[in-house]
Amino acid sequence: MRKQGTARAHSLIRGLSFLQLMALKSDKVAQAMTYVVELGPHGEVRLPDEVCGRLGLRPGDRLLFRVEGDAVVMRPLRPRLEELLAKEPKVVVSLEEFHEFRRQLSRALEGRA
């Protein structure tokens, strides 16, 4: 019985266009972005500003490239915890200040502020 269902699914898939298959693969089709970029003389690729903005990429960010068949999938590598902890904090808060802020926030959330 399961083989029949699988065979039926395969026959349905065979009848779909490439774009329809891609739509099935991604549940974010409405948010999909497609661009054509040119490979530079040293293998570099410049990402469109819209892609960088949407993914929150900035110069110096690291990207992971994975080859899947004849396609390249690229994903941002978010900083590791060690890298975040190694950076100098932008704001320094004492333990007392933190606890006072937490109390104020708790009161505000409870409607007692």
mmCIF file with all atom_site columns, C-alpha atoms in Angstrom:
data_model
loop_
_atom_site.group_PDB
_atom_site.id
_atom_site.type_symbol
_atom_site.label_atom_id
_atom_site.label_alt_id
_atom_site.label_comp_id
_atom_site.label_asym_id
_atom_site.label_entity_id
_atom_site.label_seq_id
_atom_site.pdbx_PDB_ins_code
_atom_site.Cartn_x
_atom_site.Cartn_y
_atom_site.Cartn_z
_atom_site.occupancy
_atom_site.B_iso_or_equiv
_atom_site.pdbx_formal_charge
_atom_site.auth_seq_id
_atom_site.auth_comp_id
_atom_site.auth_asym_id
_atom_site.auth_atom_id
_atom_site.pdbx_PDB_model_num
ATOM 1   C CA . MET A 1 1   ? 0.000  0.000  0.000   1.00 0.00 ? 1   MET A CA 1
ATOM 2   C CA . ARG A 1 2   ? 2.797  2.405  0.860   1.00 0.00 ? 2   ARG A CA 1
ATOM 3   C CA . LYS A 1 3   ? 4.546  1.708  -2.456  1.00 0.00 ? 3   LYS A CA 1
ATOM 4   C CA . GLN A 1 4   ? 1.402  2.708  -4.352  1.00 0.00 ? 4   GLN A CA 1
ATOM 5   C CA . GLY A 1 5   ? 1.287  6.029  -2.507  1.00 0.00 ? 5   GLY A CA 1
ATOM 6   C CA . THR A 1 6   ? 4.960  6.632  -3.226  1.00 0.00 ? 6   THR A CA 1
ATOM 7   C CA . ALA A 1 7   ? 4.507  5.751  -6.908  1.00 0.00 ? 7   ALA A CA 1
ATOM 8   C CA . ARG A 1 8   ? 1.526  8.113  -7.100  1.00 0.00 ? 8   ARG A CA 1
ATOM 9   C CA . ALA A 1 9   ? 3.528  10.900 -5.465  1.00 0.00 ? 9   ALA A CA 1
ATOM 10  C CA . HIS A 1 10  ? 6.394  10.348 -7.917  1.00 0.00 ? 10  HIS A CA 1
ATOM 11  C CA . SER A 1 11  ? 4.021  10.472 -10.886 1.00 0.00 ? 11  SER A CA 1
ATOM 12  C CA . LEU A 1 12  ? 2.536  13.720 -9.556  1.00 0.00 ? 12  LEU A CA 1
ATOM 13  C CA . ILE A 1 13  ? 6.004  15.174 -9.090  1.00 0.00 ? 13  ILE A CA 1
ATOM 14  C CA . ARG A 1 14  ? 7.024  14.186 -12.622 1.00 0.00 ? 14  ARG A CA 1
ATOM 15  C CA . GLY A 1 15  ? 4.111  16.230 -13.956 1.00 0.00 ? 15  GLY A CA 1
ATOM 16  C CA . LEU A 1 16  ? 5.218  19.417 -12.188 1.00 0.00 ? 16  LEU A CA 1
ATOM 17  C CA . SER A 1 17  ? 7.416  22.099 -13.697 1.00 0.00 ? 17  SER A CA 1
ATOM 18  C CA . PHE A 1 18  ? 10.756 23.015 -12.157 1.00 0.00 ? 18  PHE A CA 1
ATOM 19  C CA . LEU A 1 19  ? 9.275  26.183 -10.637 1.00 0.00 ? 19  LEU A CA 1
ATOM 20  C CA . GLN A 1 20  ? 6.388  24.233 -9.117  1.00 0.00 ? 20  GLN A CA 1
ATOM 21  C CA . LEU A 1 21  ? 8.874  21.807 -7.570  1.00 0.00 ? 21  LEU A CA 1
ATOM 22  C CA . MET A 1 22  ? 10.841 24.703 -6.107  1.00 0.00 ? 22  MET A CA 1
ATOM 23  C CA . ALA A 1 23  ? 7.606  26.107 -4.703  1.00 0.00 ? 23  ALA A CA 1
ATOM 24  C CA . LEU A 1 24  ? 6.944  22.785 -2.998  1.00 0.00 ? 24  LEU A CA 1
ATOM 25  C CA . LYS A 1 25  ? 10.477 22.703 -1.604  1.00 0.00 ? 25  LYS A CA 1
ATOM 26  C CA . SER A 1 26  ? 10.238 26.102 0.069   1.00 0.00 ? 26  SER A CA 1
ATOM 27  C CA . ASP A 1 27  ? 7.453  27.319 2.311   1.00 0.00 ? 27  ASP A CA 1
ATOM 28  C CA . LYS A 1 28  ? 8.734  30.867 1.863   1.00 0.00 ? 28  LYS A CA 1
ATOM 29  C CA . VAL A 1 29  ? 8.179  31.142 -1.871  1.00 0.00 ? 29  VAL A CA 1
ATOM 30  C CA . ALA A 1 30  ? 6.444  34.491 -1.506  1.00 0.00 ? 30  ALA A CA 1
ATOM 31  C CA . GLN A 1 31  ? 9.610  35.813 0.113   1.00 0.00 ? 31  GLN A CA 1
ATOM 32  C CA . ALA A 1 32  ? 12.010 34.233 -2.416  1.00 0.00 ? 32  ALA A CA 1
ATOM 33  C CA . MET A 1 33  ? 14.565 36.461 -4.093  1.00 0.00 ? 33  MET A CA 1
ATOM 34  C CA . THR A 1 34  ? 16.376 35.583 -7.324  1.00 0.00 ? 34  THR A CA 1
ATOM 35  C CA . TYR A 1 35  ? 19.308 37.539 -8.740  1.00 0.00 ? 35  TYR A CA 1
ATOM 36  C CA . VAL A 1 36  ? 21.894 36.999 -11.447 1.00 0.00 ? 36  VAL A CA 1
ATOM 37  C CA . VAL A 1 37  ? 25.384 38.082 -10.418 1.00 0.00 ? 37  VAL A CA 1
ATOM 38  C CA . GLU A 1 38  ? 28.689 37.912 -12.253 1.00 0.00 ? 38  GLU A CA 1
ATOM 39  C CA . LEU A 1 39  ? 31.697 35.962 -11.029 1.00 0.00 ? 39  LEU A CA 1
ATOM 40  C CA . GLY A 1 40  ? 34.743 38.229 -10.663 1.00 0.00 ? 40  GLY A CA 1
ATOM 41  C CA . PRO A 1 41  ? 38.211 37.453 -12.022 1.00 0.00 ? 41  PRO A CA 1
ATOM 42  C CA . HIS A 1 42  ? 39.306 35.984 -8.684  1.00 0.00 ? 42  HIS A CA 1
ATOM 43  C CA . GLY A 1 43  ? 36.127 34.006 -8.016  1.00 0.00 ? 43  GLY A CA 1
ATOM 44  C CA . GLU A 1 44  ? 34.479 36.735 -5.947  1.00 0.00 ? 44  GLU A CA 1
ATOM 45  C CA . VAL A 1 45  ? 30.754 37.360 -5.987  1.00 0.00 ? 45  VAL A CA 1
ATOM 46  C CA . ARG A 1 46  ? 29.185 40.678 -4.977  1.00 0.00 ? 46  ARG A CA 1
ATOM 47  C CA . LEU A 1 47  ? 25.894 40.159 -3.221  1.00 0.00 ? 47  LEU A CA 1
ATOM 48  C CA . PRO A 1 48  ? 23.076 42.563 -4.139  1.00 0.00 ? 48  PRO A CA 1
ATOM 49  C CA . ASP A 1 49  ? 22.290 45.173 -1.488  1.00 0.00 ? 49  ASP A CA 1
ATOM 50  C CA . GLU A 1 50  ? 18.756 43.766 -1.122  1.00 0.00 ? 50  GLU A CA 1
ATOM 51  C CA . VAL A 1 51  ? 20.157 40.333 -0.201  1.00 0.00 ? 51  VAL A CA 1
ATOM 52  C CA . CYS A 1 52  ? 22.554 41.806 2.349   1.00 0.00 ? 52  CYS A CA 1
ATOM 53  C CA . GLY A 1 53  ? 19.784 43.924 3.847   1.00 0.00 ? 53  GLY A CA 1
ATOM 54  C CA . ARG A 1 54  ? 17.325 41.061 4.078   1.00 0.00 ? 54  ARG A CA 1
ATOM 55  C CA . LEU A 1 55  ? 19.855 38.733 5.705   1.00 0.00 ? 55  LEU A CA 1
ATOM 56  C CA . GLY A 1 56  ? 21.406 41.436 7.872   1.00 0.00 ? 56  GLY A CA 1
ATOM 57  C CA . LEU A 1 57  ? 24.841 40.920 6.304   1.00 0.00 ? 57  LEU A CA 1
ATOM 58  C CA . ARG A 1 58  ? 27.629 43.428 6.796   1.00 0.00 ? 58  ARG A CA 1
ATOM 59  C CA . PRO A 1 59  ? 31.197 43.630 5.462   1.00 0.00 ? 59  PRO A CA 1
ATOM 60  C CA . GLY A 1 60  ? 33.356 41.111 7.294   1.00 0.00 ? 60  GLY A CA 1
ATOM 61  C CA . ASP A 1 61  ? 30.500 38.670 8.001   1.00 0.00 ? 61  ASP A CA 1
ATOM 62  C CA . ARG A 1 62  ? 31.325 35.038 7.308   1.00 0.00 ? 62  ARG A CA 1
ATOM 63  C CA . LEU A 1 63  ? 29.277 32.894 4.931   1.00 0.00 ? 63  LEU A CA 1
ATOM 64  C CA . LEU A 1 64  ? 28.966 29.142 4.633   1.00 0.00 ? 64  LEU A CA 1
ATOM 65  C CA . PHE A 1 65  ? 28.976 27.769 1.067   1.00 0.00 ? 65  PHE A CA 1
ATOM 66  C CA . ARG A 1 66  ? 27.676 24.260 0.426   1.00 0.00 ? 66  ARG A CA 1
ATOM 67  C CA . VAL A 1 67  ? 27.655 22.546 -2.969  1.00 0.00 ? 67  VAL A CA 1
ATOM 68  C CA . GLU A 1 68  ? 24.489 20.525 -3.635  1.00 0.00 ? 68  GLU A CA 1
ATOM 69  C CA . GLY A 1 69  ? 24.738 18.840 -7.015  1.00 0.00 ? 69  GLY A CA 1
ATOM 70  C CA . ASP A 1 70  ? 25.265 21.658 -9.502  1.00 0.00 ? 70  ASP A CA 1
ATOM 71  C CA . ALA A 1 71  ? 24.008 24.343 -7.104  1.00 0.00 ? 71  ALA A CA 1
ATOM 72  C CA . VAL A 1 72  ? 25.665 26.393 -4.383  1.00 0.00 ? 72  VAL A CA 1
ATOM 73  C CA . VAL A 1 73  ? 23.754 27.142 -1.195  1.00 0.00 ? 73  VAL A CA 1
ATOM 74  C CA . MET A 1 74  ? 25.069 30.038 0.830   1.00 0.00 ? 74  MET A CA 1
ATOM 75  C CA . ARG A 1 75  ? 24.101 30.805 4.436   1.00 0.00 ? 75  ARG A CA 1
ATOM 76  C CA . PRO A 1 76  ? 25.344 33.410 6.891   1.00 0.00 ? 76  PRO A CA 1
ATOM 77  C CA . LEU A 1 77  ? 27.502 32.035 9.680   1.00 0.00 ? 77  LEU A CA 1
ATOM 78  C CA . ARG A 1 78  ? 26.357 33.732 12.830  1.00 0.00 ? 78  ARG A CA 1
ATOM 79  C CA . PRO A 1 79  ? 29.027 34.468 15.420  1.00 0.00 ? 79  PRO A CA 1
ATOM 80  C CA . ARG A 1 80  ? 29.860 31.741 17.866  1.00 0.00 ? 80  ARG A CA 1
ATOM 81  C CA . LEU A 1 81  ? 29.348 32.373 21.566  1.00 0.00 ? 81  LEU A CA 1
ATOM 82  C CA . GLU A 1 82  ? 33.124 32.486 22.093  1.00 0.00 ? 82  GLU A CA 1
ATOM 83  C CA . GLU A 1 83  ? 33.434 35.292 19.532  1.00 0.00 ? 83  GLU A CA 1
ATOM 84  C CA . LEU A 1 84  ? 30.648 37.272 21.177  1.00 0.00 ? 84  LEU A CA 1
ATOM 85  C CA . LEU A 1 85  ? 32.164 36.883 24.631  1.00 0.00 ? 85  LEU A CA 1
ATOM 86  C CA . ALA A 1 86  ? 35.624 37.880 23.371  1.00 0.00 ? 86  ALA A CA 1
ATOM 87  C CA . LYS A 1 87  ? 34.345 41.294 22.237  1.00 0.00 ? 87  LYS A CA 1
ATOM 88  C CA . GLU A 1 88  ? 34.409 44.272 24.556  1.00 0.00 ? 88  GLU A CA 1
ATOM 89  C CA . PRO A 1 89  ? 30.859 44.917 25.838  1.00 0.00 ? 89  PRO A CA 1
ATOM 90  C CA . LYS A 1 90  ? 29.146 47.999 24.415  1.00 0.00 ? 90  LYS A CA 1
ATOM 91  C CA . VAL A 1 91  ? 27.367 48.674 27.710  1.00 0.00 ? 91  VAL A CA 1
ATOM 92  C CA . VAL A 1 92  ? 28.617 47.940 31.206  1.00 0.00 ? 92  VAL A CA 1
ATOM 93  C CA . VAL A 1 93  ? 25.938 47.367 33.848  1.00 0.00 ? 93  VAL A CA 1
ATOM 94  C CA . SER A 1 94  ? 26.572 46.569 37.485  1.00 0.00 ? 94  SER A CA 1
ATOM 95  C CA . LEU A 1 95  ? 24.760 43.674 39.101  1.00 0.00 ? 95  LEU A CA 1
ATOM 96  C CA . GLU A 1 96  ? 22.773 46.130 41.243  1.00 0.00 ? 96  GLU A CA 1
ATOM 97  C CA . GLU A 1 97  ? 21.702 48.114 38.166  1.00 0.00 ? 97  GLU A CA 1
ATOM 98  C CA . PHE A 1 98  ? 20.672 44.905 36.437  1.00 0.00 ? 98  PHE A CA 1
ATOM 99  C CA . HIS A 1 99  ? 18.523 43.808 39.391  1.00 0.00 ? 99  HIS A CA 1
ATOM 100 C CA . GLU A 1 100 ? 16.901 47.251 39.651  1.00 0.00 ? 100 GLU A CA 1
ATOM 101 C CA . PHE A 1 101 ? 16.087 47.232 35.943  1.00 0.00 ? 101 PHE A CA 1
ATOM 102 C CA . ARG A 1 102 ? 14.655 43.717 36.301  1.00 0.00 ? 102 ARG A CA 1
ATOM 103 C CA . ARG A 1 103 ? 12.433 44.850 39.205  1.00 0.00 ? 103 ARG A CA 1
ATOM 104 C CA . GLN A 1 104 ? 11.187 47.858 37.218  1.00 0.00 ? 104 GLN A CA 1
ATOM 105 C CA . LEU A 1 105 ? 10.478 45.674 34.217  1.00 0.00 ? 105 LEU A CA 1
ATOM 106 C CA . SER A 1 106 ? 8.607  43.141 36.339  1.00 0.00 ? 106 SER A CA 1
ATOM 107 C CA . ARG A 1 107 ? 6.481  45.888 37.887  1.00 0.00 ? 107 ARG A CA 1
ATOM 108 C CA . ALA A 1 108 ? 5.728  47.383 34.481  1.00 0.00 ? 108 ALA A CA 1
ATOM 109 C CA . LEU A 1 109 ? 4.717  44.005 33.086  1.00 0.00 ? 109 LEU A CA 1
ATOM 110 C CA . GLU A 1 110 ? 2.478  43.344 36.086  1.00 0.00 ? 110 GLU A CA 1
ATOM 111 C CA . GLY A 1 111 ? 0.833  46.760 35.630  1.00 0.00 ? 111 GLY A CA 1
ATOM 112 C CA . ARG A 1 112 ? 2.121  48.124 38.935  1.00 0.00 ? 112 ARG A CA 1
ATOM 113 C CA . ALA A 1 113 ? 4.481  50.762 37.526  1.00 0.00 ? 113 ALA A CA 1
#
